mmCIF file of C-alpha atoms in Angstrom:
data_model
loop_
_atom_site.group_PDB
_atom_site.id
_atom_site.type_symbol
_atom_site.label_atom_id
_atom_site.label_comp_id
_atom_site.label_asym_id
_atom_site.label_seq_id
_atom_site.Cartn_x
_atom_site.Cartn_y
_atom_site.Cartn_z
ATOM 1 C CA UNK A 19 -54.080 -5.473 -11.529
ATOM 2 C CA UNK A 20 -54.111 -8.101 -8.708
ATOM 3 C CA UNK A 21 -51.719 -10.077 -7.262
ATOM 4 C CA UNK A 22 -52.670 -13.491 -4.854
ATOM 5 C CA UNK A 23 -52.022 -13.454 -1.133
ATOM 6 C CA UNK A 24 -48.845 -13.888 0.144
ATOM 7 C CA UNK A 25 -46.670 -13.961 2.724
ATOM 8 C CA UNK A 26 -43.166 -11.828 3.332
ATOM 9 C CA UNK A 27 -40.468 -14.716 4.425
ATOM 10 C CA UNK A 28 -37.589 -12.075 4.410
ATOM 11 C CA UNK A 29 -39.588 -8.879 4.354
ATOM 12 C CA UNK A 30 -40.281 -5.760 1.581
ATOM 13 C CA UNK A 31 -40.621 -2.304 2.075
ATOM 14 C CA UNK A 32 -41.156 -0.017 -1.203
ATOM 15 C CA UNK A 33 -42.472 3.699 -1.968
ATOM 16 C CA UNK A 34 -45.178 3.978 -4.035
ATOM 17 C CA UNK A 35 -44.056 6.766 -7.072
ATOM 18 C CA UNK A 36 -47.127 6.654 -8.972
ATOM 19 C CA UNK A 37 -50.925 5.886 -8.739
ATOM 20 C CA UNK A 38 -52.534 4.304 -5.816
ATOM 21 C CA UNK A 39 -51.202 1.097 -4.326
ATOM 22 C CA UNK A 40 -54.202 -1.452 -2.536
ATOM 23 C CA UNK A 41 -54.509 -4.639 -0.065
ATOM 24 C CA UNK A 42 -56.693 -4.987 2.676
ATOM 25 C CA UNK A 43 -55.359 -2.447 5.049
ATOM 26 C CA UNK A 44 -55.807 0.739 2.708
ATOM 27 C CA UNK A 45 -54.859 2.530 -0.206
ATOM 28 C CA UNK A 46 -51.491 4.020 -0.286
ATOM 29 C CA UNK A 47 -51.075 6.818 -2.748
ATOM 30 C CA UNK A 48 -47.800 8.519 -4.411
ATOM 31 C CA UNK A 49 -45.425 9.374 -1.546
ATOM 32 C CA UNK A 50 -46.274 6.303 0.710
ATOM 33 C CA UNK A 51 -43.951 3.931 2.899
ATOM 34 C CA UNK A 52 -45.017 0.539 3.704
ATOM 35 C CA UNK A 53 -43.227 -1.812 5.538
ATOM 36 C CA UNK A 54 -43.987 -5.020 5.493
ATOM 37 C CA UNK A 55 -41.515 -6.986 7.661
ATOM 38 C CA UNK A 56 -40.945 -10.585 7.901
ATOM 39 C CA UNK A 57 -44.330 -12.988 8.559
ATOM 40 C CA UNK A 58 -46.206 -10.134 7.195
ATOM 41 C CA UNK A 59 -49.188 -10.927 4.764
ATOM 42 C CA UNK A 60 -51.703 -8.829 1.919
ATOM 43 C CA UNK A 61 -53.307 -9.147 -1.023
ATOM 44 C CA UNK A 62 -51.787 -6.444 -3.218
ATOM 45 C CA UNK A 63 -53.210 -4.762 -6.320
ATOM 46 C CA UNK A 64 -54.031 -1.683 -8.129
ATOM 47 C CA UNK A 65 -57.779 -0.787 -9.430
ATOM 48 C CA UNK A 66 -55.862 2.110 -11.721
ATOM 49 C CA UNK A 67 -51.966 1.232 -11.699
ATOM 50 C CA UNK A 68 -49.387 2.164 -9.295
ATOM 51 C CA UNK A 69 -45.618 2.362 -9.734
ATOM 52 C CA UNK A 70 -43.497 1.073 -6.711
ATOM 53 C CA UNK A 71 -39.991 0.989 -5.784
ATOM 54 C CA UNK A 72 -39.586 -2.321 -4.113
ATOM 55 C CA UNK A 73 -36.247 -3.804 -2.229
ATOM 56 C CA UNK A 74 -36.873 -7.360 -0.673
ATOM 57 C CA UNK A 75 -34.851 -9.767 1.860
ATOM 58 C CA UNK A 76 -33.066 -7.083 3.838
ATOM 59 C CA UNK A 77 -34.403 -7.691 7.200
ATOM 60 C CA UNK A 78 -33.529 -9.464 10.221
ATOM 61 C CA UNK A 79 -35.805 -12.613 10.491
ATOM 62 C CA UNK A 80 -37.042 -11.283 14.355
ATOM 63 C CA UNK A 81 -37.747 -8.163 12.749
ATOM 64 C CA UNK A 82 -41.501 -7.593 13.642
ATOM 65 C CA UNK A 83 -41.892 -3.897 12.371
ATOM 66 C CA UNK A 84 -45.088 -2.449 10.333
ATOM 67 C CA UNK A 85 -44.714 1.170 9.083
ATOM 68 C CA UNK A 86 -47.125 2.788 6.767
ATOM 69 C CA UNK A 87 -46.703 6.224 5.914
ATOM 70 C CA UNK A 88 -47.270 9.229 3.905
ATOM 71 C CA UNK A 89 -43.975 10.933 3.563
ATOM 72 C CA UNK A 90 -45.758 14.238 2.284
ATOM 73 C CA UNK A 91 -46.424 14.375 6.325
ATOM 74 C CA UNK A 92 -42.927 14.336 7.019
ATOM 75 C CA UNK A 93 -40.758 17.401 7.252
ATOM 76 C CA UNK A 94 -37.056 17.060 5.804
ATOM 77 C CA UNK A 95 -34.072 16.801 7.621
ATOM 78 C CA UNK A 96 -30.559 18.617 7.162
ATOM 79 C CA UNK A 97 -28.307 15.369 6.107
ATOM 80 C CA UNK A 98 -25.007 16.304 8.867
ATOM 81 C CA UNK A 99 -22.352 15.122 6.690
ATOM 82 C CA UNK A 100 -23.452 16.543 3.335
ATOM 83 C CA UNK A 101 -23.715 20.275 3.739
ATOM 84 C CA UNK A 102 -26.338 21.529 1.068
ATOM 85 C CA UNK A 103 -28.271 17.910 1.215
ATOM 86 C CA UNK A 104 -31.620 17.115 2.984
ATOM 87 C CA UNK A 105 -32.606 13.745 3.700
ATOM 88 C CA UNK A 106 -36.668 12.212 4.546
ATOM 89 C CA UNK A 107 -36.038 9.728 7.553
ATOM 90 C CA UNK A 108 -38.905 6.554 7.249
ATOM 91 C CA UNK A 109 -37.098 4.446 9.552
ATOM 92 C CA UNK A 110 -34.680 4.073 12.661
ATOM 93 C CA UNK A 111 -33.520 0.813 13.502
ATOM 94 C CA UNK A 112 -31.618 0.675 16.449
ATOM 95 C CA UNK A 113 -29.846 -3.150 16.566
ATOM 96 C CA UNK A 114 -26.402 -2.973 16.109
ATOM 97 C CA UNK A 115 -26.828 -5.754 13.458
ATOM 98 C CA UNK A 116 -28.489 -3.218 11.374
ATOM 99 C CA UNK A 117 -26.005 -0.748 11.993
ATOM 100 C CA UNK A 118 -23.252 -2.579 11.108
ATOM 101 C CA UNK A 119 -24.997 -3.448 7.533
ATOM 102 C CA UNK A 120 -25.289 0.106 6.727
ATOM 103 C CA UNK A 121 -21.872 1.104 7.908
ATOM 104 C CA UNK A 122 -20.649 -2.060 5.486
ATOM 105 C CA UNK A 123 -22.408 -0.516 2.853
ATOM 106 C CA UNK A 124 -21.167 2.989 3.153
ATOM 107 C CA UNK A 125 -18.039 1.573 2.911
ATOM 108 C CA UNK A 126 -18.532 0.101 -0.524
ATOM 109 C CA UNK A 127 -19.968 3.289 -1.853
ATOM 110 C CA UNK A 128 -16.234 4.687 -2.357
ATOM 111 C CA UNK A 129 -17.945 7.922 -1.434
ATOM 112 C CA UNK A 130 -15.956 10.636 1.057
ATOM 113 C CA UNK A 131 -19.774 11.836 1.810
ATOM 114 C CA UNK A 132 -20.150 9.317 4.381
ATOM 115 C CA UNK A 133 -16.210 9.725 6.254
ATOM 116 C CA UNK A 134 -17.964 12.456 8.612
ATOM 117 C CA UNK A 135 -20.484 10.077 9.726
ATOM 118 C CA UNK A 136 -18.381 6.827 10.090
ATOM 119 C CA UNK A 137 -16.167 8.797 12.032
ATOM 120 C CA UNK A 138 -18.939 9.460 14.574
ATOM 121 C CA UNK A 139 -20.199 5.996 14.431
ATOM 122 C CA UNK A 140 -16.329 4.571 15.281
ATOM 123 C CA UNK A 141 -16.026 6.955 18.353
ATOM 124 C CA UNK A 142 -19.202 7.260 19.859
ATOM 125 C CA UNK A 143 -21.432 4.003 19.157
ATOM 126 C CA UNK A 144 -22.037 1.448 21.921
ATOM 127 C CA UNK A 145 -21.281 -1.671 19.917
ATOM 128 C CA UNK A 146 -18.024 -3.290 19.665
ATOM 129 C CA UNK A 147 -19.197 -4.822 15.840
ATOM 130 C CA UNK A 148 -20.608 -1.889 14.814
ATOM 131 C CA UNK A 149 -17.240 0.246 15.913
ATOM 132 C CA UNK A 150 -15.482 -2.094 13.908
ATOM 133 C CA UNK A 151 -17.436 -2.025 10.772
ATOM 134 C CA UNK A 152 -16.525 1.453 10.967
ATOM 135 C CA UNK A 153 -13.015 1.378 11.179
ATOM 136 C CA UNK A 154 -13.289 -1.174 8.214
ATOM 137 C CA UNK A 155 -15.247 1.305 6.036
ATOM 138 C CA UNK A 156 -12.845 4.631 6.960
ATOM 139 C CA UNK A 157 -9.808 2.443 5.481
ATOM 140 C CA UNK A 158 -11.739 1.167 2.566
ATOM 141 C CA UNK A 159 -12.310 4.775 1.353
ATOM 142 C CA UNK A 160 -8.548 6.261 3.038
ATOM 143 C CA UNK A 161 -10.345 8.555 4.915
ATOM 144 C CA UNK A 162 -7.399 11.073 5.969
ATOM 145 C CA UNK A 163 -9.603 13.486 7.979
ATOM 146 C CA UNK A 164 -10.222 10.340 9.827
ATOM 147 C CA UNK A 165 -6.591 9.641 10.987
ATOM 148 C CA UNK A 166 -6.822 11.107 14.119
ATOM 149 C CA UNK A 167 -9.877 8.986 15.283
ATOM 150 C CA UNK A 168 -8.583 5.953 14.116
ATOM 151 C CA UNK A 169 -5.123 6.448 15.908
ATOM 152 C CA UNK A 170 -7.594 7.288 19.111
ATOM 153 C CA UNK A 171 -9.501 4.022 18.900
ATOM 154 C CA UNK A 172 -5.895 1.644 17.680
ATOM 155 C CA UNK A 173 -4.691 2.686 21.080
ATOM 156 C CA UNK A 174 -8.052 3.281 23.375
ATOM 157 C CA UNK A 175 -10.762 1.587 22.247
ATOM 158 C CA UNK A 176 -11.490 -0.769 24.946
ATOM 159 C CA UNK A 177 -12.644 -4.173 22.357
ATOM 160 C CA UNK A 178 -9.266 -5.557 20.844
ATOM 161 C CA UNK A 179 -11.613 -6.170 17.691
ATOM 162 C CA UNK A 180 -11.915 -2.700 17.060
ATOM 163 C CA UNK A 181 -8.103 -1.501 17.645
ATOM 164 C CA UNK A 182 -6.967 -4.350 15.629
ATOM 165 C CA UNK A 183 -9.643 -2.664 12.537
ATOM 166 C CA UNK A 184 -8.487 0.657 12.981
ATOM 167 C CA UNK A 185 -4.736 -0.202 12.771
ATOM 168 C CA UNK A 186 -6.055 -2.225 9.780
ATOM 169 C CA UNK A 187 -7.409 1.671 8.485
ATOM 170 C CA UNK A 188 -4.310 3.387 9.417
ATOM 171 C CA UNK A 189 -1.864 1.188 8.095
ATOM 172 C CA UNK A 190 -4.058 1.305 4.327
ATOM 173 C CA UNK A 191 -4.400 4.889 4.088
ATOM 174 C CA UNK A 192 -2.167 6.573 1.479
ATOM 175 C CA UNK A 193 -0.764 9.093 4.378
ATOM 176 C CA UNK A 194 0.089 6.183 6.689
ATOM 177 C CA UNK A 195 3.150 7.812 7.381
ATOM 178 C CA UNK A 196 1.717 10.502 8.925
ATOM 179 C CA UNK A 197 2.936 10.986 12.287
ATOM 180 C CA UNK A 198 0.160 10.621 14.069
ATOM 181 C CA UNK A 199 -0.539 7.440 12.136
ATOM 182 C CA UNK A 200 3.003 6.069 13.143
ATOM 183 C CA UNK A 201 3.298 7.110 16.984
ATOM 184 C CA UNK A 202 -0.370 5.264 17.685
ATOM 185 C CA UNK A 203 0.824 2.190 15.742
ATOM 186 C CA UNK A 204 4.005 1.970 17.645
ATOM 187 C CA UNK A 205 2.059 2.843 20.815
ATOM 188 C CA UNK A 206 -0.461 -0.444 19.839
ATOM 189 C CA UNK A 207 3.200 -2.807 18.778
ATOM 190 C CA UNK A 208 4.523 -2.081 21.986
ATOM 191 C CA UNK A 209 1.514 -2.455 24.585
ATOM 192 C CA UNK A 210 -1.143 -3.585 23.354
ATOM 193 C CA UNK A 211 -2.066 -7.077 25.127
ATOM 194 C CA UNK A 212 -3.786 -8.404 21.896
ATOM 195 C CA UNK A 213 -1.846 -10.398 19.714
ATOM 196 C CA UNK A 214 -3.764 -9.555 16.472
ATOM 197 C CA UNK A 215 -3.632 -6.116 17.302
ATOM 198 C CA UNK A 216 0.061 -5.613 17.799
ATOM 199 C CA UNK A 217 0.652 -7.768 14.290
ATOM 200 C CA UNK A 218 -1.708 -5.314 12.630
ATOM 201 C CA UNK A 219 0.235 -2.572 13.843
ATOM 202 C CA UNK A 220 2.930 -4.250 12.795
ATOM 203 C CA UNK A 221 1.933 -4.871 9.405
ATOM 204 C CA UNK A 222 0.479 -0.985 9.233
ATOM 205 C CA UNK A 223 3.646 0.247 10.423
ATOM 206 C CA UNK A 224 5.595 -1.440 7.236
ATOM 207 C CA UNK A 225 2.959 0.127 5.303
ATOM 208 C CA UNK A 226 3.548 3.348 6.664
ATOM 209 C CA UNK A 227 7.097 3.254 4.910
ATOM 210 C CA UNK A 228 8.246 5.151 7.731
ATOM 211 C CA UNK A 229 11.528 5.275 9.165
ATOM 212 C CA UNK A 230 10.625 6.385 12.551
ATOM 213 C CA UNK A 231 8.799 3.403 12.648
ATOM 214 C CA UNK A 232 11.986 1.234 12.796
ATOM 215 C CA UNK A 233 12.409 1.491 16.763
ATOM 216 C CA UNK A 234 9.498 -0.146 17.813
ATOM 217 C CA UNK A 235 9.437 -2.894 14.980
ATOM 218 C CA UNK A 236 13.264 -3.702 16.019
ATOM 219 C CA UNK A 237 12.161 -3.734 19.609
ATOM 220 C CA UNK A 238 9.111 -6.259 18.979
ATOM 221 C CA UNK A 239 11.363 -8.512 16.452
ATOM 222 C CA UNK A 240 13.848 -8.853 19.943
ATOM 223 C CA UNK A 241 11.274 -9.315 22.621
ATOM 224 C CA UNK A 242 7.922 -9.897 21.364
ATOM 225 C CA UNK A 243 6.495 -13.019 22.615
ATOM 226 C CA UNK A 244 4.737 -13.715 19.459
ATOM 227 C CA UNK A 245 6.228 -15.697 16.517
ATOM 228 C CA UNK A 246 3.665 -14.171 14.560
ATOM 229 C CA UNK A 247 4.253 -10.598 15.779
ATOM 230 C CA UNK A 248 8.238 -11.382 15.491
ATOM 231 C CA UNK A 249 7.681 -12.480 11.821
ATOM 232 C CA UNK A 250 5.555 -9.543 10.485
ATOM 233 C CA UNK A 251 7.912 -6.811 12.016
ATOM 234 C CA UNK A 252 10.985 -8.546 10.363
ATOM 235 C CA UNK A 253 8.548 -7.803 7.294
ATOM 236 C CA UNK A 254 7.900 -4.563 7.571
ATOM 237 C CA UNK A 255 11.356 -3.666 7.844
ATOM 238 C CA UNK A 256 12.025 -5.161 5.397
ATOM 239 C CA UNK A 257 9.521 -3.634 3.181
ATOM 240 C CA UNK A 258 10.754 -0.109 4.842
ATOM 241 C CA UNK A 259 13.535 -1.289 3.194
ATOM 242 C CA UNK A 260 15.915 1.707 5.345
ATOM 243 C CA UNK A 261 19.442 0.886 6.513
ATOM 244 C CA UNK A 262 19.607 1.564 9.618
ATOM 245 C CA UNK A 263 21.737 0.063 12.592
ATOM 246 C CA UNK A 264 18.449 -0.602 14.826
ATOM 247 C CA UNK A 265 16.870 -2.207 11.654
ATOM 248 C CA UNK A 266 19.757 -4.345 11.657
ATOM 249 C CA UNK A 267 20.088 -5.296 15.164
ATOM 250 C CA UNK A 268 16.633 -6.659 15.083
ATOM 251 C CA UNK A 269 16.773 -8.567 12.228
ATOM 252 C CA UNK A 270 19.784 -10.302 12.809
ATOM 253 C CA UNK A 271 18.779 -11.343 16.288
ATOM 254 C CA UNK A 272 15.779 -13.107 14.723
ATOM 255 C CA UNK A 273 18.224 -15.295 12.471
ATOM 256 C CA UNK A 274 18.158 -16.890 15.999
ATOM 257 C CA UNK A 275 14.876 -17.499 16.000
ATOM 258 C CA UNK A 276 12.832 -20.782 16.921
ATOM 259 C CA UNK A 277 10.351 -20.323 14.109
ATOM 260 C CA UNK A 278 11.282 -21.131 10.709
ATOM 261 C CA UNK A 279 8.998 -18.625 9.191
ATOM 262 C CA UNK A 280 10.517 -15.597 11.198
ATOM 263 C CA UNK A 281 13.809 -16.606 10.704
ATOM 264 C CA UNK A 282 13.178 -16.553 6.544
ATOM 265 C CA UNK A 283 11.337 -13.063 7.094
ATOM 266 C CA UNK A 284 14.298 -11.858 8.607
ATOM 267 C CA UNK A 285 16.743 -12.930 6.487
ATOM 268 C CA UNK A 286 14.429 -11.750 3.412
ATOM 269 C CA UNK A 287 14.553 -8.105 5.448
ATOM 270 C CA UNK A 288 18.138 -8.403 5.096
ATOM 271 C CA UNK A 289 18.645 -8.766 1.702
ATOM 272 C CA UNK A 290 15.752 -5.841 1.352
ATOM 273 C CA UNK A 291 18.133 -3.632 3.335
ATOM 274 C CA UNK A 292 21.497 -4.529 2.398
ATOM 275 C CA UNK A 293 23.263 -3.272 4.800
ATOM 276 C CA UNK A 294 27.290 -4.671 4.897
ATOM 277 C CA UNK A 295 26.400 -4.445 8.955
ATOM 278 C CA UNK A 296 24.680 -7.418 8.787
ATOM 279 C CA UNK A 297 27.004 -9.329 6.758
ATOM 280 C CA UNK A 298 28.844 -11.520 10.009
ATOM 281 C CA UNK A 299 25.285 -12.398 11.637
ATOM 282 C CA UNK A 300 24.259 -13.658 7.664
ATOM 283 C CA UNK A 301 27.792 -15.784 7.708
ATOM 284 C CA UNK A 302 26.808 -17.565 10.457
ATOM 285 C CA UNK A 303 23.661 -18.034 10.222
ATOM 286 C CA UNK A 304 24.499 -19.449 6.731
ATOM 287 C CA UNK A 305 26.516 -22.034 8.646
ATOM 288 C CA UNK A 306 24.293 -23.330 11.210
ATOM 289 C CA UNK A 307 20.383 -22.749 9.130
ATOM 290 C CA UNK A 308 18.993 -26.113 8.413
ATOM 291 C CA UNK A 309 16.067 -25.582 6.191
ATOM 292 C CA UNK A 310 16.432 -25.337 2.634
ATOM 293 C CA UNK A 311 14.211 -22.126 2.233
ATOM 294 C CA UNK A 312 15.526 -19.685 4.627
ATOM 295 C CA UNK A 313 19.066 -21.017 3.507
ATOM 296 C CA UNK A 314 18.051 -19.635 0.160
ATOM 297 C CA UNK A 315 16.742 -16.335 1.702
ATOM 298 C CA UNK A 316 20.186 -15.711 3.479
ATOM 299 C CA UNK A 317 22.138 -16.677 0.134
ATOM 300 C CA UNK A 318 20.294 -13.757 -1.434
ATOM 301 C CA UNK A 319 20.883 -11.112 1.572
ATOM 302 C CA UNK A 320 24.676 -12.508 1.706
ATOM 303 C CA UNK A 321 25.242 -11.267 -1.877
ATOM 304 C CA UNK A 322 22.967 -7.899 -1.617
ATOM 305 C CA UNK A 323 24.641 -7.248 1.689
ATOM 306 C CA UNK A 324 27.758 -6.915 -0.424
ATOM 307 C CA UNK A 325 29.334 -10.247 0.107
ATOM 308 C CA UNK A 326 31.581 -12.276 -2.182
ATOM 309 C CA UNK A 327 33.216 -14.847 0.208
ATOM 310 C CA UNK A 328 34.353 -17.237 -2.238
ATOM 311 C CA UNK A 329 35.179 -20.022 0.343
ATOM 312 C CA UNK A 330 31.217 -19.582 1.603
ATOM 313 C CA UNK A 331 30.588 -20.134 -1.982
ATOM 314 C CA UNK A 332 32.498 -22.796 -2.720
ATOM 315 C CA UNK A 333 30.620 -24.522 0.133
ATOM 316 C CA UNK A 334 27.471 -23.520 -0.958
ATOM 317 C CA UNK A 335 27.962 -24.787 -4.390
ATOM 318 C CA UNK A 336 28.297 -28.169 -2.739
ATOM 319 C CA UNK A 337 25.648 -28.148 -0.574
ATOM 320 C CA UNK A 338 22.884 -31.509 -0.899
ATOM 321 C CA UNK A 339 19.934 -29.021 -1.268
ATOM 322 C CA UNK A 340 19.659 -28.276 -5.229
ATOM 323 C CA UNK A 341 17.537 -24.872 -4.081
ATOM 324 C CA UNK A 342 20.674 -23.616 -2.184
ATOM 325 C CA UNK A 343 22.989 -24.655 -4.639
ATOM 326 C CA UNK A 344 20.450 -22.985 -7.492
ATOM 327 C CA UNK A 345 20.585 -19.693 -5.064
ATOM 328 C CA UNK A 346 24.552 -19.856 -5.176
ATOM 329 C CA UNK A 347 24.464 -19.874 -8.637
ATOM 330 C CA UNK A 348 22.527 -16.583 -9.024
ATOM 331 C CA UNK A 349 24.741 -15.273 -6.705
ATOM 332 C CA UNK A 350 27.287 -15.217 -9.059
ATOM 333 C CA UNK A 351 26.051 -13.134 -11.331
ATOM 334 C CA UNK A 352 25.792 -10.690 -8.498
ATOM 335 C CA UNK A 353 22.467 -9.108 -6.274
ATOM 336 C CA UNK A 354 20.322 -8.286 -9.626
ATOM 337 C CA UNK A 355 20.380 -12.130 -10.320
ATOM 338 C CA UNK A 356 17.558 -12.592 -8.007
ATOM 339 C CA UNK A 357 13.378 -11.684 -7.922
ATOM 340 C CA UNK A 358 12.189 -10.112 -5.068
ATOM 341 C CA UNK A 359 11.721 -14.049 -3.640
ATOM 342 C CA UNK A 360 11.072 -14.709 -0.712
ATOM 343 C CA UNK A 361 8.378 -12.323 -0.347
ATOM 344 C CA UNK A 362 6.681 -12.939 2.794
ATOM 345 C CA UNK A 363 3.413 -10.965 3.675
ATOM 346 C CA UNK A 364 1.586 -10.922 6.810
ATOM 347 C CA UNK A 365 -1.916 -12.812 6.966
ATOM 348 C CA UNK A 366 -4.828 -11.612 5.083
ATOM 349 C CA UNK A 367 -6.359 -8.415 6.379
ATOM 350 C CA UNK A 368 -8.894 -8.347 9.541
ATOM 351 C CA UNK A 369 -12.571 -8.487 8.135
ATOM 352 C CA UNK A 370 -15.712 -6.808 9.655
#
């Protein structure tokens, strides 16, 4: 068989497994590597039939890269994170663009095979993206031998991409409230200079479910300089969900807060917690909160905080906002009267 002249726009490379592959430069028996890369141009055919395995479109367009090869002539080579396994290298491609792609794809294999490798690639590569892309992959497969180097690079790593991604990892593994995991994430909420990165910790800290991770969430909900930092601690308190006195203090301070979304995360921490310590801060703030939602959100934490003020009540049940008035009337029927709303959650997760 025959095929007419054409040209590679995105590139091919395939292995012949059968019979004798032809074009113009040669013939390519069972065990050869071509690779054709983009621009590239034959006439291919078969006087006898060939079988090929074929993958298209994976290259970069710049890619300018001919290989033809018999891989008979090439010895095997011990594959270092899969003890038993040897592997037939036909190609090295040293941009970081390409390196990235493969770390992405190891990351979607939901294989453990490739954690020893990744792990490598996120401490010792030269690229920031391709560091990253690591991270990403370790906490898509909750890579627990991986903890340590992931708490190294949330806190070292000198490109805020990658220390925001590996606080991403930590805070998604299912041992995230490992110590390690914590003391790293607090070390990133407290000095990090990144904004995204000390949210992420934030958010990974919640995660963690940890109750030593209360300190430094209660000390970035009182003096972070970052609504959205302030906002996603009050979460993850909340979502710790322990009553605790620090937890408290934090949360409660943010009542006082300029932005209207930390102020409803706070008060939906609250009513998470339930702590009775909370209840004078929630009384006030009931009296001076303007908008309608996080007036709902502190009717909630009033009545799981223990409270039963009928005078507040009375008010409440008067109030010109229906939504308060319909949050007063679950009240009544005491704290299992209400969902879990509001639920805040932090923003979507960082992306490779």
């Amino acid at each position: 068989s025959r095929f007419s002249p054409h040209t590679h726009g995105g590139g091919e490379e395939f292995l012949v497994l059968d019979g004798v592959f032809q074009d113009e430069h040669g013939d390519f028996p069972a065990g050869s590597y071509v690779r054709n890369p983009p621009t590239s141009r034959h006439t291919p055919g078969s006087g006898s039939g060939c079988i090929l395995f074929v993958k298209l479109w994976q290259f970069d367009p710049a890619d300018r890269k001919e290989i033809k090869l018999n891989t008979g002539d090439i010895p095997y080579e011990a594959a270092a994170s899969r003890p038993g396994v040897e592997r037939l290298p036909l190609f090295r491609d040293d941009a970081p663009m390409v390196r990235e792609a493969a770390v992405i794809a190891a990351g979607r294999m939901d294989s453990t095979s490739t954690v020893a490798a990744l792990t490598r690639t996120l401490q010792h590569d030269d690229a920031a993206s391709v560091r990253r892309a690591a991270a990403w992959a370790l906490g898509q497969l909750d890579a627990h031998s991986a903890t340590a180097a992931l708490a190294t690079a949330a806190t070292g790593d000198a490109d805020a991409g990658v220390r925001e991604m590996s606080a991403w990892a930590l805070g998604n593994a299912d041992d995230a409230d490992g110590s390690a995991a914590v003391t790293a994430l607090g070390t990133a909420l407290r000095k990090d200079s990144d904004v995204d990165v000390r949210e992420t910790a934030a958010w990974a800290l919640g995660k963690s479910g940890s109750e030593a991770a209360t300190d430094a969430l209660a000390s970035a909900a009182e003096s972070d300089q970052s609504t959205r930092v302030r906002g996603t601690a009050a979460w993850a308190m909340g979502h710790i969900g322990h009553a605790d006195s620090r937890a408290v203090a934090g949360l409660t301070h943010l009542l006082g807060d300029s932005n209207d979304d930390t102020r409803l995360r706070a008060a939906w921490a609250l009513g998470q917690i339930g702590d009775n310590l909370a209840m004078p801060s929630i009384r006030e703030a009931l009296n001076r909160e303007k908008n309608s939602d996080v007036r709902r959100a502190l009717v909630r934490a009033f009545v799981k905080s223990g409270g039963d003020s009928s005078q507040l009540m009375t008010g409440l049940l008067n109030s010109g906002d229906p939504e308060v008035r319909e949050a007063a009337v679950r009240s009544l029927a005491g704290a299992r009267a209400f969902n879990p709303w509001p639920w805040p959650w932090p923003r979507p997760r960082p992306w490779p």
